[in-house]
PDB file of C-alpha atoms in Angstrom:
ATOM      1  CA  MET Z 177       0.404   0.177  -0.128  1.00  0.00           C
ATOM      2  CA  ALA Z 178       2.739   3.183   1.378  1.00  0.00           C
ATOM      3  CA  SER Z 179       4.734   1.697  -1.830  1.00  0.00           C
ATOM      4  CA  LYS Z 180       1.783   2.700  -4.283  1.00  0.00           C
ATOM      5  CA  ARG Z 181       1.031   5.844  -2.738  1.00  0.00           C
ATOM      6  CA  ILE Z 182       5.005   6.759  -3.547  1.00  0.00           C
ATOM      7  CA  PHE Z 183       4.397   5.792  -7.125  1.00  0.00           C
ATOM      8  CA  ILE Z 184       1.664   8.221  -7.434  1.00  0.00           C
ATOM      9  CA  VAL Z 185       2.946  11.333  -5.269  1.00  0.00           C
ATOM     10  CA  PHE Z 186       6.420  11.137  -6.314  1.00  0.00           C
ATOM     11  CA  VAL Z 187       7.215   8.898  -9.845  1.00  0.00           C
ATOM     12  CA  LEU Z 188       4.171   9.169 -11.316  1.00  0.00           C
ATOM     13  CA  PRO Z 189       4.569  13.543 -11.509  1.00  0.00           C
ATOM     14  CA  VAL Z 190       8.103  12.681 -12.657  1.00  0.00           C
ATOM     15  CA  ILE Z 191       7.525  10.629 -15.482  1.00  0.00           C
ATOM     16  CA  PHE Z 192       3.863  12.862 -17.077  1.00  0.00           C
ATOM     17  CA  SER Z 193       6.589  16.129 -16.531  1.00  0.00           C
ATOM     18  CA  VAL Z 194       8.733  14.624 -18.369  1.00  0.00           C
ATOM     19  CA  ALA Z 195       6.461  13.384 -21.371  1.00  0.00           C
ATOM     20  CA  PHE Z 196       4.731  16.761 -21.117  1.00  0.00           C
ATOM     21  CA  GLY Z 197       8.172  18.639 -21.702  1.00  0.00           C
ATOM     22  CA  SER Z 198       9.195  16.617 -24.291  1.00  0.00           C
ATOM     23  CA  ALA Z 199       6.277  17.196 -26.111  1.00  0.00           C
ATOM     24  CA  VAL Z 200       6.443  20.494 -25.988  1.00  0.00           C
ATOM     25  CA  MET Z 201      10.093  20.856 -26.799  1.00  0.00           C
ATOM     26  CA  GLY Z 202       9.493  18.047 -29.545  1.00  0.00           C
ATOM     27  CA  ASP Z 203       6.361  21.016 -31.456  1.00  0.00           C
ATOM     28  CA  ILE Z 204       8.892  23.974 -30.798  1.00  0.00           C
ATOM     29  CA  LEU Z 205      11.628  22.952 -32.186  1.00  0.00           C
ATOM     30  CA  GLN Z 206       8.994  22.228 -35.358  1.00  0.00           C
ATOM     31  CA  GLU Z 207       8.721  25.564 -35.892  1.00  0.00           C
ATOM     32  CA  PRO Z 208      10.238  27.176 -38.573  1.00  0.00           C
ATOM     33  CA  ASP Z 209      13.912  29.050 -37.659  1.00  0.00           C
ATOM     34  CA  ARG Z 210      14.322  27.448 -33.997  1.00  0.00           C
ATOM     35  CA  GLU Z 211      16.414  25.076 -33.099  1.00  0.00           C
ATOM     36  CA  LEU Z 212      18.096  23.610 -30.553  1.00  0.00           C
ATOM     37  CA  ASN Z 213      21.172  25.747 -28.485  1.00  0.00           C
ATOM     38  CA  MET Z 214      21.722  25.605 -24.849  1.00  0.00           C
ATOM     39  CA  ILE Z 215      25.403  26.910 -25.229  1.00  0.00           C
ATOM     40  CA  PRO Z 216      26.050  30.213 -27.376  1.00  0.00           C
ATOM     41  CA  SER Z 217      28.633  29.734 -29.929  1.00  0.00           C
ATOM     42  CA  MET Z 218      31.065  32.551 -30.398  1.00  0.00           C
ATOM     43  CA  SER Z 219      31.358  32.276 -34.154  1.00  0.00           C
ATOM     44  CA  PHE Z 220      34.782  33.784 -35.425  1.00  0.00           C
ATOM     45  CA  SER Z 221      35.405  35.614 -38.775  1.00  0.00           C
ATOM     46  CA  GLY Z 222      39.336  35.906 -39.253  1.00  0.00           C
ATOM     47  CA  GLY Z 223      41.256  38.829 -40.795  1.00  0.00           C
ATOM     48  CA  LEU Z 224      40.593  42.706 -41.094  1.00  0.00           C
ATOM     49  CA  SER Z 225      38.155  44.405 -42.781  1.00  0.00           C
ATOM     50  CA  SER Z 226      36.830  42.416 -46.011  1.00  0.00           C
ATOM     51  CA  HIS Z 227      33.089  43.451 -48.023  1.00  0.00           C
ATOM     52  CA  GLY Z 228      30.789  40.006 -47.471  1.00  0.00           C
ATOM     53  CA  THR Z 229      31.100  39.512 -43.566  1.00  0.00           C
ATOM     54  CA  GLU Z 230      28.733  39.812 -40.995  1.00  0.00           C
ATOM     55  CA  ILE Z 231      31.098  42.291 -39.108  1.00  0.00           C
ATOM     56  CA  GLU Z 232      34.079  44.314 -40.306  1.00  0.00           C
ATOM     57  CA  ILE Z 233      36.883  46.452 -38.490  1.00  0.00           C
ATOM     58  CA  ILE Z 234      36.593  49.815 -40.096  1.00  0.00           C
ATOM     59  CA  GLY Z 235      40.348  52.194 -40.086  1.00  0.00           C
ATOM     60  CA  LEU Z 236      41.845  49.712 -38.729  1.00  0.00           C
ATOM     61  CA  SER Z 237      46.472  50.782 -39.810  1.00  0.00           C
ATOM     62  CA  LYS Z 238      48.857  47.486 -39.933  1.00  0.00           C
ATOM     63  CA  SER Z 239      51.381  49.499 -37.565  1.00  0.00           C
ATOM     64  CA  TYR Z 240      51.222  52.388 -35.148  1.00  0.00           C
ATOM     65  CA  SER Z 241      53.022  54.691 -32.953  1.00  0.00           C
ATOM     66  CA  THR Z 242      53.393  54.752 -30.018  1.00  0.00           C
ATOM     67  CA  SER Z 243      52.113  58.047 -29.753  1.00  0.00           C
ATOM     68  CA  GLU Z 244      49.235  57.646 -31.908  1.00  0.00           C
ATOM     69  CA  PRO Z 245      45.708  56.341 -30.950  1.00  0.00           C
ATOM     70  CA  VAL Z 246      44.493  53.208 -32.105  1.00  0.00           C
ATOM     71  CA  GLU Z 247      41.178  54.163 -33.759  1.00  0.00           C
ATOM     72  CA  ILE Z 248      38.204  52.387 -34.680  1.00  0.00           C
ATOM     73  CA  SER Z 249      35.053  51.907 -35.397  1.00  0.00           C
ATOM     74  CA  ILE Z 250      32.678  48.502 -36.721  1.00  0.00           C
ATOM     75  CA  GLU Z 251      30.133  48.842 -38.978  1.00  0.00           C
ATOM     76  CA  ILE Z 252      27.624  45.655 -39.055  1.00  0.00           C
ATOM     77  CA  ASN Z 253      26.578  43.328 -42.273  1.00  0.00           C
ATOM     78  CA  ASP Z 254      23.727  41.480 -40.650  1.00  0.00           C
ATOM     79  CA  ALA Z 255      20.597  42.476 -40.777  1.00  0.00           C
ATOM     80  CA  THR Z 256      18.944  39.838 -38.286  1.00  0.00           C
ATOM     81  CA  PHE Z 257      21.481  42.690 -35.266  1.00  0.00           C
ATOM     82  CA  ASP Z 258      19.583  46.061 -35.130  1.00  0.00           C
ATOM     83  CA  CYS Z 259      21.114  46.713 -31.740  1.00  0.00           C
ATOM     84  CA  GLY Z 260      23.840  44.890 -29.301  1.00  0.00           C
ATOM     85  CA  ASP Z 261      26.386  45.437 -27.098  1.00  0.00           C
ATOM     86  CA  LEU Z 262      29.779  45.711 -28.681  1.00  0.00           C
ATOM     87  CA  TYR Z 263      32.815  44.742 -26.467  1.00  0.00           C
ATOM     88  CA  VAL Z 264      36.728  46.057 -28.179  1.00  0.00           C
ATOM     89  CA  THR Z 265      39.373  44.300 -26.241  1.00  0.00           C
ATOM     90  CA  ILE Z 266      43.055  44.354 -27.424  1.00  0.00           C
ATOM     91  CA  TYR Z 267      45.387  42.107 -26.366  1.00  0.00           C
ATOM     92  CA  SER Z 268      49.226  41.476 -26.351  1.00  0.00           C
ATOM     93  CA  GLY Z 269      49.486  37.595 -26.209  1.00  0.00           C
ATOM     94  CA  LYS Z 270      47.014  35.920 -23.895  1.00  0.00           C
ATOM     95  CA  ASP Z 271      47.747  39.521 -21.922  1.00  0.00           C
ATOM     96  CA  VAL Z 272      44.100  41.674 -21.912  1.00  0.00           C
ATOM     97  CA  ILE Z 273      45.331  45.606 -22.797  1.00  0.00           C
ATOM     98  CA  THR Z 274      42.196  47.165 -23.185  1.00  0.00           C
ATOM     99  CA  GLN Z 275      38.709  46.758 -23.354  1.00  0.00           C
ATOM    100  CA  GLY Z 276      35.649  49.025 -24.185  1.00  0.00           C
ATOM    101  CA  GLY Z 277      31.962  48.317 -23.922  1.00  0.00           C
ATOM    102  CA  PHE Z 278      29.605  50.303 -25.855  1.00  0.00           C
ATOM    103  CA  PHE Z 279      25.771  49.391 -24.703  1.00  0.00           C
ATOM    104  CA  GLU Z 280      22.477  49.770 -27.000  1.00  0.00           C
ATOM    105  CA  GLN Z 281      24.426  50.188 -29.371  1.00  0.00           C
ATOM    106  CA  CYS Z 282      20.908  50.639 -31.375  1.00  0.00           C
ATOM    107  CA  PHE Z 283      21.901  51.164 -35.242  1.00  0.00           C
ATOM    108  CA  GLY Z 284      19.656  48.956 -38.128  1.00  0.00           C
ATOM    109  CA  GLU Z 285      17.560  51.141 -39.014  1.00  0.00           C
ATOM    110  CA  ARG Z 286      20.547  53.931 -40.090  1.00  0.00           C
ATOM    111  CA  ASN Z 287      22.806  51.622 -41.055  1.00  0.00           C
ATOM    112  CA  GLU Z 288      25.589  53.254 -38.750  1.00  0.00           C
ATOM    113  CA  LEU Z 289      29.226  52.377 -37.947  1.00  0.00           C
ATOM    114  CA  ILE Z 290      29.268  52.038 -34.422  1.00  0.00           C
ATOM    115  CA  PRO Z 291      30.549  52.312 -31.556  1.00  0.00           C
ATOM    116  CA  ILE Z 292      27.309  55.346 -31.831  1.00  0.00           C
ATOM    117  CA  GLY Z 293      28.049  59.056 -29.788  1.00  0.00           C
ATOM    118  CA  ASP Z 294      30.602  57.808 -29.338  1.00  0.00           C
ATOM    119  CA  LYS Z 295      34.616  56.243 -30.166  1.00  0.00           C
ATOM    120  CA  PHE Z 296      36.745  53.842 -29.159  1.00  0.00           C
ATOM    121  CA  SER Z 297      40.243  55.703 -29.856  1.00  0.00           C
ATOM    122  CA  LYS Z 298      43.401  53.771 -27.740  1.00  0.00           C
ATOM    123  CA  VAL Z 299      47.300  54.948 -27.215  1.00  0.00           C
ATOM    124  CA  ILE Z 300      49.610  51.403 -26.242  1.00  0.00           C
ATOM    125  CA  ASP Z 301      52.600  53.103 -25.562  1.00  0.00           C
ATOM    126  CA  THR Z 302      54.323  49.642 -25.337  1.00  0.00           C
ATOM    127  CA  PRO Z 303      55.675  48.391 -28.458  1.00  0.00           C
ATOM    128  CA  GLY Z 304      54.445  45.226 -29.727  1.00  0.00           C
ATOM    129  CA  SER Z 305      52.047  43.310 -32.326  1.00  0.00           C
ATOM    130  CA  TYR Z 306      48.869  42.827 -30.534  1.00  0.00           C
ATOM    131  CA  LYS Z 307      45.290  41.550 -31.244  1.00  0.00           C
ATOM    132  CA  ILE Z 308      42.346  43.938 -31.331  1.00  0.00           C
ATOM    133  CA  VAL Z 309      38.501  41.718 -30.930  1.00  0.00           C
ATOM    134  CA  ALA Z 310      35.068  43.490 -31.426  1.00  0.00           C
ATOM    135  CA  GLU Z 311      32.706  41.161 -30.851  1.00  0.00           C
ATOM    136  CA  MET Z 312      28.507  41.625 -30.599  1.00  0.00           C
ATOM    137  CA  ILE Z 313      26.613  41.129 -29.156  1.00  0.00           C
ATOM    138  CA  SER Z 314      22.413  41.491 -29.727  1.00  0.00           C
ATOM    139  CA  LYS Z 315      19.392  40.864 -26.001  1.00  0.00           C
ATOM    140  CA  ASP Z 316      19.142  37.472 -27.996  1.00  0.00           C
ATOM    141  CA  LEU Z 317      22.710  36.376 -27.130  1.00  0.00           C
ATOM    142  CA  LYS Z 318      23.931  36.117 -30.489  1.00  0.00           C
ATOM    143  CA  ASN Z 319      27.519  37.055 -30.932  1.00  0.00           C
ATOM    144  CA  ILE Z 320      29.875  37.736 -33.760  1.00  0.00           C
ATOM    145  CA  SER Z 321      33.151  38.400 -33.868  1.00  0.00           C
ATOM    146  CA  ILE Z 322      36.291  39.766 -36.047  1.00  0.00           C
ATOM    147  CA  SER Z 323      39.841  40.218 -34.943  1.00  0.00           C
ATOM    148  CA  GLY Z 324      42.638  41.667 -36.453  1.00  0.00           C
ATOM    149  CA  GLU Z 325      46.075  42.419 -35.909  1.00  0.00           C
ATOM    150  CA  PHE Z 326      48.787  45.253 -35.913  1.00  0.00           C
ATOM    151  CA  THR Z 327      51.994  46.772 -34.485  1.00  0.00           C
ATOM    152  CA  VAL Z 328      52.835  49.193 -32.449  1.00  0.00           C
ATOM    153  CA  LYS Z 329      56.821  50.925 -32.905  1.00  0.00           C
TER     154      LYS Z 329
END
């Protein structure tokens, strides 16, 4: 008698929950443009700005002097992006030298370069090779990124 109550009170609801959840998830995944993405991955597009990519770095030179600022803008060519947060990070090897965050950048209607109303400008005063990474994260956590390399002399 006690084992029957345990089954009804504890096990049966778990079975129904798993079955119902599976049916709902299966139905949702049958809709067009739906996918199960539990851990969003970053897509990195290598190189400097080039036409046809989702994201481009505008204004990055191959080399800078120690007193010249690294000033860049970003162009987004992905129609699914119209707003998001932009992060620009400069690395020396694996060490982060500087990072800039530009939040709630809405550019889709006017197709503007970002950051809007601001600029990414940093002076790197130590000679060496550097990598710059620009990452755009939308409100639905879609990521697009691009990286480029430059030297400071």
